Amino acid sequence: MPRPDISLVSPAYRESKNLPVLYDRIAAVMEKLGRTWEWIIVDDHSPDETFEVVTELATRDPRVRGVRLARNYSSHTAITCGLHHARGTCAVVLAADLQDPPEVIPELLVPWEAGAQVVWAVRGKRLGEKRRTLFFAKLFYFFVRNFVGMKEMPATGADFFLLDRRAIDGFCQIGETNVHVLALITWMGFRQETIVYTKQARLHGESAFNFEKRMQLVLDCVTSFTTRPIRAMGLVGFVVALAGFVLLPVLGMEYSLFGLAAAYGGVALLARVPAADGAHSRWNLVATAVFVVALALF
């Protein structure tokens, strides 16, 4: 089967009402472009009739291909799955909820044809979004850009984007699943360009991207793309160990003057100081070590 010019990839969760509308709009845009295309819809194990609609569209038009995940993962896992199935010279990832208008696709193609390997559609405006959602989105991307260190990532985020075939192949070779797709693509270092568009309001339904999934995404970014938390914990461990050895003579003196109970009380006080669980474990280890050494020396 010949490779299509463009692979469209859409993660879908409870989008049974939106998919037929999106199909009509995609077909109209691609007909004007005169490009061969395929549309890969990855159903993130929706509880409604989403996959039945996908099956119906695929039966009607062989350019539509459907994948259903065995359980509900996340939109980023669904995107990863879709990119692994993409056969096009380039791939455009867009939401199935009609917030990413397919009419923007021709604008994404312009920088790509000029040599860009990644083209982000950056949100200029976000229509119909709650203030809380906008606040957390800004906070997340500020965190990723400044704490994780990915300055190249668009400041307002971009989950509507185009990847060149080389970028698709590079992404798929990495083999990550629990990862922030945008962060991974940014980290790979391909040549990037941006365009600006207005993210539309949802036509049907509500976002399933809840607080728990947002926090999981933050953790995935932190654990996958930066060693700063590990270095911070290493520094905490070093400081605690140093403090333990500094206090060792004091505890030894308490043992010699006031007995074992007083020395053990000082150690127990050390163990209660830290607030974080990881730091608490390090304090306990150091405190136990100091206590044992104190018994050995005195």
CSV table of C-alpha atoms in Angstrom, one decimal:
chain,number,residue,atom,x,y,z
A,1,MET,CA,0.0,0.0,0.0
A,2,PRO,CA,1.5,3.4,-1.0
A,3,ARG,CA,2.5,5.7,1.8
A,4,PRO,CA,0.0,8.6,2.3
A,5,ASP,CA,1.3,12.2,2.3
A,6,ILE,CA,-0.2,13.0,5.6
A,7,SER,CA,-1.2,10.8,8.6
A,8,LEU,CA,-3.7,12.5,11.0
A,9,VAL,CA,-3.6,11.1,14.5
A,10,SER,CA,-6.4,11.8,17.0
A,11,PRO,CA,-6.7,10.4,20.6
A,12,ALA,CA,-10.3,10.0,21.4
A,13,TYR,CA,-12.2,9.5,24.7
A,14,ARG,CA,-16.0,9.7,24.7
A,15,GLU,CA,-16.0,11.5,21.4
A,16,SER,CA,-18.8,9.6,19.6
A,17,LYS,CA,-20.7,12.8,18.8
A,18,ASN,CA,-17.6,14.8,17.7
A,19,LEU,CA,-16.0,12.3,15.4
A,20,PRO,CA,-18.5,12.4,12.5
A,21,VAL,CA,-18.3,16.2,12.4
A,22,LEU,CA,-14.5,16.2,12.5
A,23,TYR,CA,-14.4,13.6,9.7
A,24,ASP,CA,-16.4,15.8,7.4
A,25,ARG,CA,-14.2,18.8,8.1
A,26,ILE,CA,-11.0,16.8,7.7
A,27,ALA,CA,-12.2,15.4,4.4
A,28,ALA,CA,-13.1,18.9,3.1
A,29,VAL,CA,-9.7,20.3,4.1
A,30,MET,CA,-7.7,17.4,2.6
A,31,GLU,CA,-9.7,17.5,-0.7
A,32,LYS,CA,-8.8,21.2,-1.1
A,33,LEU,CA,-5.1,20.4,-0.4
A,34,GLY,CA,-5.1,17.5,-2.9
A,35,ARG,CA,-3.0,15.3,-0.6
A,36,THR,CA,-3.3,11.6,0.1
A,37,TRP,CA,-4.1,11.0,3.7
A,38,GLU,CA,-5.1,8.6,6.5
A,39,TRP,CA,-6.8,9.3,9.8
A,40,ILE,CA,-5.8,7.2,12.8
A,41,ILE,CA,-8.2,7.4,15.7
A,42,VAL,CA,-7.0,5.9,18.9
A,43,ASP,CA,-9.9,5.2,21.3
A,44,ASP,CA,-8.6,5.4,24.9
A,45,HIS,CA,-11.1,2.7,26.0
A,46,SER,CA,-14.2,5.0,25.9
A,47,PRO,CA,-17.2,3.8,27.8
A,48,ASP,CA,-19.6,5.2,25.2
A,49,GLU,CA,-20.0,4.3,21.5
A,50,THR,CA,-16.8,6.0,20.3
A,51,PHE,CA,-15.3,2.9,18.8
A,52,GLU,CA,-18.5,1.9,17.1
A,53,VAL,CA,-18.4,5.3,15.4
A,54,VAL,CA,-14.8,4.8,14.5
A,55,THR,CA,-15.7,1.4,13.0
A,56,GLU,CA,-18.5,2.9,11.0
A,57,LEU,CA,-16.3,5.6,9.6
A,58,ALA,CA,-13.6,3.1,8.7
A,59,THR,CA,-16.2,0.9,6.9
A,60,ARG,CA,-17.3,3.9,4.9
A,61,ASP,CA,-13.9,5.3,4.2
A,62,PRO,CA,-10.8,3.0,4.2
A,63,ARG,CA,-8.6,6.0,4.9
A,64,VAL,CA,-9.9,6.0,8.4
A,65,ARG,CA,-8.1,3.5,10.7
A,66,GLY,CA,-9.1,2.7,14.3
A,67,VAL,CA,-7.3,1.4,17.3
A,68,ARG,CA,-8.9,0.7,20.7
A,69,LEU,CA,-6.7,0.5,23.8
A,70,ALA,CA,-7.2,-2.4,26.2
A,71,ARG,CA,-7.9,0.0,29.0
A,72,ASN,CA,-8.0,3.8,29.7
A,73,TYR,CA,-4.5,5.1,29.8
A,74,SER,CA,-4.1,8.8,28.8
A,75,SER,CA,-4.3,11.0,25.7
A,76,HIS,CA,-0.5,10.9,25.6
A,77,THR,CA,-0.4,7.2,25.5
A,78,ALA,CA,-3.0,7.2,22.8
A,79,ILE,CA,-1.0,9.7,20.7
A,80,THR,CA,2.1,7.5,21.1
A,81,CYS,CA,0.1,4.5,19.9
A,82,GLY,CA,-1.2,6.5,16.9
A,83,LEU,CA,2.3,7.7,15.9
A,84,HIS,CA,3.5,4.1,15.9
A,85,HIS,CA,0.8,3.3,13.3
A,86,ALA,CA,1.3,6.4,11.2
A,87,ARG,CA,2.6,5.7,7.7
A,88,GLY,CA,2.6,9.2,6.2
A,89,THR,CA,5.4,11.4,5.1
A,90,CYS,CA,4.4,13.6,8.0
A,91,ALA,CA,1.9,13.2,10.8
A,92,VAL,CA,-0.5,15.8,12.2
A,93,VAL,CA,-1.7,15.2,15.8
A,94,LEU,CA,-5.0,16.9,16.6
A,95,ALA,CA,-7.7,16.5,19.2
A,96,ALA,CA,-10.9,14.7,18.4
A,97,ASP,CA,-13.1,17.2,20.4
A,98,LEU,CA,-13.0,19.8,17.6
A,99,GLN,CA,-10.9,22.2,19.7
A,100,ASP,CA,-8.1,21.9,17.2
A,101,PRO,CA,-9.6,23.0,13.9
A,102,PRO,CA,-8.4,20.9,10.9
A,103,GLU,CA,-8.6,24.1,8.8
A,104,VAL,CA,-5.3,25.0,10.4
A,105,ILE,CA,-3.5,22.0,8.8
A,106,PRO,CA,-2.5,23.9,5.6
A,107,GLU,CA,-0.7,26.4,7.9
A,108,LEU,CA,1.2,23.6,9.5
A,109,LEU,CA,2.4,22.4,6.2
A,110,VAL,CA,4.1,25.6,5.2
A,111,PRO,CA,7.0,25.5,7.7
A,112,TRP,CA,7.3,21.8,7.1
A,113,GLU,CA,7.7,22.2,3.4
A,114,ALA,CA,10.4,24.8,4.2
A,115,GLY,CA,12.4,22.3,6.1
A,116,ALA,CA,11.0,22.2,9.7
A,117,GLN,CA,10.8,18.8,11.2
A,118,VAL,CA,8.4,19.7,14.1
A,119,VAL,CA,5.8,22.4,13.7
A,120,TRP,CA,3.8,23.4,16.8
A,121,ALA,CA,0.4,25.1,16.6
A,122,VAL,CA,0.7,27.4,19.6
A,123,ARG,CA,-2.5,28.5,21.3
A,124,GLY,CA,-2.9,32.2,20.9
A,125,LYS,CA,-6.4,32.1,22.5
A,126,ARG,CA,-8.3,29.3,24.3
A,127,LEU,CA,-12.1,29.7,23.9
A,128,GLY,CA,-14.5,28.2,26.3
A,129,GLU,CA,-11.9,27.2,28.9
A,130,LYS,CA,-12.4,27.6,32.6
A,131,ARG,CA,-10.0,29.9,34.5
A,132,ARG,CA,-8.9,27.1,36.7
A,133,THR,CA,-7.9,25.1,33.6
A,134,LEU,CA,-6.0,28.0,32.1
A,135,PHE,CA,-4.2,28.7,35.4
A,136,PHE,CA,-3.0,25.1,35.8
A,137,ALA,CA,-1.9,24.9,32.2
A,138,LYS,CA,0.2,28.1,32.6
A,139,LEU,CA,1.7,26.8,35.8
A,140,PHE,CA,2.5,23.4,34.2
A,141,TYR,CA,4.3,24.8,31.2
A,142,PHE,CA,6.1,27.4,33.4
A,143,PHE,CA,7.3,24.5,35.6
A,144,VAL,CA,8.4,22.3,32.6
A,145,ARG,CA,10.2,25.2,30.9
A,146,ASN,CA,12.0,26.5,34.0
A,147,PHE,CA,12.4,23.6,36.4
A,148,VAL,CA,12.7,20.7,34.0
A,149,GLY,CA,14.8,23.0,31.7
A,150,MET,CA,12.9,22.7,28.4
A,151,LYS,CA,13.1,26.3,27.2
A,152,GLU,CA,12.3,25.3,23.6
A,153,MET,CA,8.8,24.1,24.6
A,154,PRO,CA,6.1,26.6,23.6
A,155,ALA,CA,5.2,28.7,26.7
A,156,THR,CA,1.5,28.1,26.3
A,157,GLY,CA,1.8,24.5,25.3
A,158,ALA,CA,0.9,22.9,22.0
A,159,ASP,CA,-1.0,19.6,21.7
A,160,PHE,CA,-1.8,20.3,18.0
A,161,PHE,CA,1.4,19.7,16.0
A,162,LEU,CA,3.1,18.2,12.9
A,163,LEU,CA,6.0,15.8,12.8
A,164,ASP,CA,8.2,15.0,9.9
A,165,ARG,CA,8.8,11.4,9.0
A,166,ARG,CA,12.3,11.5,10.6
A,167,ALA,CA,10.8,12.9,13.8
A,168,ILE,CA,8.1,10.2,13.8
A,169,ASP,CA,10.7,7.4,13.4
A,170,GLY,CA,13.0,8.9,16.1
A,171,PHE,CA,10.0,9.2,18.5
A,172,CYS,CA,9.0,5.6,17.9
A,173,GLN,CA,12.5,4.3,18.4
A,174,ILE,CA,12.7,5.7,21.9
A,175,GLY,CA,9.9,3.4,23.0
A,176,GLU,CA,8.7,5.4,26.0
A,177,THR,CA,5.0,5.0,27.0
A,178,ASN,CA,4.5,6.9,30.2
A,179,VAL,CA,5.8,10.2,29.0
A,180,HIS,CA,4.7,13.7,28.1
A,181,VAL,CA,4.7,13.6,24.3
A,182,LEU,CA,5.5,17.3,23.9
A,183,ALA,CA,8.4,17.1,26.3
A,184,LEU,CA,9.8,14.1,24.6
A,185,ILE,CA,9.5,15.6,21.1
A,186,THR,CA,11.1,18.9,22.4
A,187,TRP,CA,13.9,16.9,24.1
A,188,MET,CA,14.8,15.0,20.8
A,189,GLY,CA,16.1,18.3,19.4
A,190,PHE,CA,14.6,18.3,15.9
A,191,ARG,CA,14.3,21.6,14.0
A,192,GLN,CA,11.2,23.3,15.3
A,193,GLU,CA,8.9,26.1,14.0
A,194,THR,CA,5.6,27.5,15.4
A,195,ILE,CA,2.4,28.9,14.1
A,196,VAL,CA,-0.4,30.5,16.2
A,197,TYR,CA,-4.0,29.5,16.2
A,198,THR,CA,-7.1,29.9,18.3
A,199,LYS,CA,-8.1,26.8,20.3
A,200,GLN,CA,-11.9,26.4,19.9
A,201,ALA,CA,-14.5,25.6,22.6
A,202,ARG,CA,-15.7,22.0,22.9
A,203,LEU,CA,-18.8,21.3,20.8
A,204,HIS,CA,-19.9,18.2,22.9
A,205,GLY,CA,-18.9,16.7,26.2
A,206,GLU,CA,-16.2,17.7,28.8
A,207,SER,CA,-12.5,17.1,29.1
A,208,ALA,CA,-11.6,13.9,30.9
A,209,PHE,CA,-8.1,15.3,31.7
A,210,ASN,CA,-8.6,15.6,35.5
A,211,PHE,CA,-6.3,16.7,38.3
A,212,GLU,CA,-4.9,13.2,38.9
A,213,LYS,CA,-3.9,12.9,35.3
A,214,ARG,CA,-2.3,16.3,35.3
A,215,MET,CA,-0.2,15.4,38.3
A,216,GLN,CA,0.8,12.2,36.8
A,217,LEU,CA,2.0,14.1,33.7
A,218,VAL,CA,4.0,16.4,35.9
A,219,LEU,CA,5.7,13.4,37.6
A,220,ASP,CA,6.4,11.8,34.2
A,221,CYS,CA,8.1,15.0,33.1
A,222,VAL,CA,10.2,15.3,36.3
A,223,THR,CA,11.3,11.7,36.4
A,224,SER,CA,12.0,11.4,32.7
A,225,PHE,CA,13.7,14.6,31.7
A,226,THR,CA,15.6,16.0,34.6
A,227,THR,CA,17.9,14.8,37.4
A,228,ARG,CA,17.4,17.8,39.6
A,229,PRO,CA,15.1,16.1,42.1
A,230,ILE,CA,17.6,13.3,42.5
A,231,ARG,CA,20.4,15.8,43.0
A,232,ALA,CA,18.4,17.7,45.5
A,233,MET,CA,17.7,14.5,47.5
A,234,GLY,CA,21.4,13.7,47.3
A,235,LEU,CA,22.3,17.1,48.7
A,236,VAL,CA,19.7,16.7,51.5
A,237,GLY,CA,21.3,13.3,52.3
A,238,PHE,CA,24.8,14.8,52.4
A,239,VAL,CA,23.7,17.7,54.7
A,240,VAL,CA,21.9,15.3,57.0
A,241,ALA,CA,24.9,12.9,57.1
A,242,LEU,CA,27.2,15.9,57.9
A,243,ALA,CA,24.8,17.0,60.6
A,244,GLY,CA,24.8,13.5,62.1
A,245,PHE,CA,28.6,13.4,62.3
A,246,VAL,CA,28.7,16.9,63.8
A,247,LEU,CA,26.2,15.8,66.5
A,248,LEU,CA,28.0,12.5,67.1
A,249,PRO,CA,30.2,13.9,69.9
A,250,VAL,CA,27.2,15.6,71.5
A,251,LEU,CA,25.3,12.4,71.6
A,252,GLY,CA,28.3,10.6,73.0
A,253,MET,CA,28.6,13.1,75.7
A,254,GLU,CA,24.9,12.7,76.6
A,255,TYR,CA,25.3,9.0,76.7
A,256,SER,CA,28.3,9.2,79.1
A,257,LEU,CA,26.7,11.8,81.4
A,258,PHE,CA,23.0,10.9,81.3
A,259,GLY,CA,22.8,7.4,80.0
A,260,LEU,CA,21.3,5.6,77.0
A,261,ALA,CA,17.8,7.1,77.2
A,262,ALA,CA,19.0,10.6,76.7
A,263,ALA,CA,21.2,9.8,73.7
A,264,TYR,CA,18.3,7.8,72.1
A,265,GLY,CA,16.0,10.7,72.7
A,266,GLY,CA,18.3,13.0,70.8
A,267,VAL,CA,18.4,10.6,67.9
A,268,ALA,CA,14.6,10.2,67.9
A,269,LEU,CA,14.3,14.0,67.7
A,270,LEU,CA,16.4,14.1,64.6
A,271,ALA,CA,14.3,11.5,62.9
A,272,ARG,CA,11.1,13.6,63.3
A,273,VAL,CA,12.5,16.8,61.7
A,274,PRO,CA,12.0,16.3,57.9
A,275,ALA,CA,8.6,16.7,56.2
A,276,ALA,CA,9.1,14.7,53.0
A,277,ASP,CA,9.0,10.9,53.1
A,278,GLY,CA,12.2,10.5,51.1
A,279,ALA,CA,14.0,12.9,53.3
A,280,HIS,CA,12.5,11.1,56.4
A,281,SER,CA,14.0,7.8,55.3
A,282,ARG,CA,17.4,9.4,55.0
A,283,TRP,CA,17.1,11.0,58.4
A,284,ASN,CA,16.2,7.7,60.0
A,285,LEU,CA,19.2,5.9,58.4
A,286,VAL,CA,21.6,8.6,59.6
A,287,ALA,CA,20.0,8.7,63.0
A,288,THR,CA,20.3,4.9,63.4
A,289,ALA,CA,23.9,5.1,62.2
A,290,VAL,CA,24.8,7.8,64.7
A,291,PHE,CA,23.1,5.8,67.5
A,292,VAL,CA,25.1,2.6,66.7
A,293,VAL,CA,28.4,4.5,66.5
A,294,ALA,CA,27.6,6.2,69.8
A,295,LEU,CA,27.1,2.9,71.5
A,296,ALA,CA,30.3,1.6,70.0
A,297,LEU,CA,32.5,4.5,71.0
A,298,PHE,CA,31.2,5.1,74.5
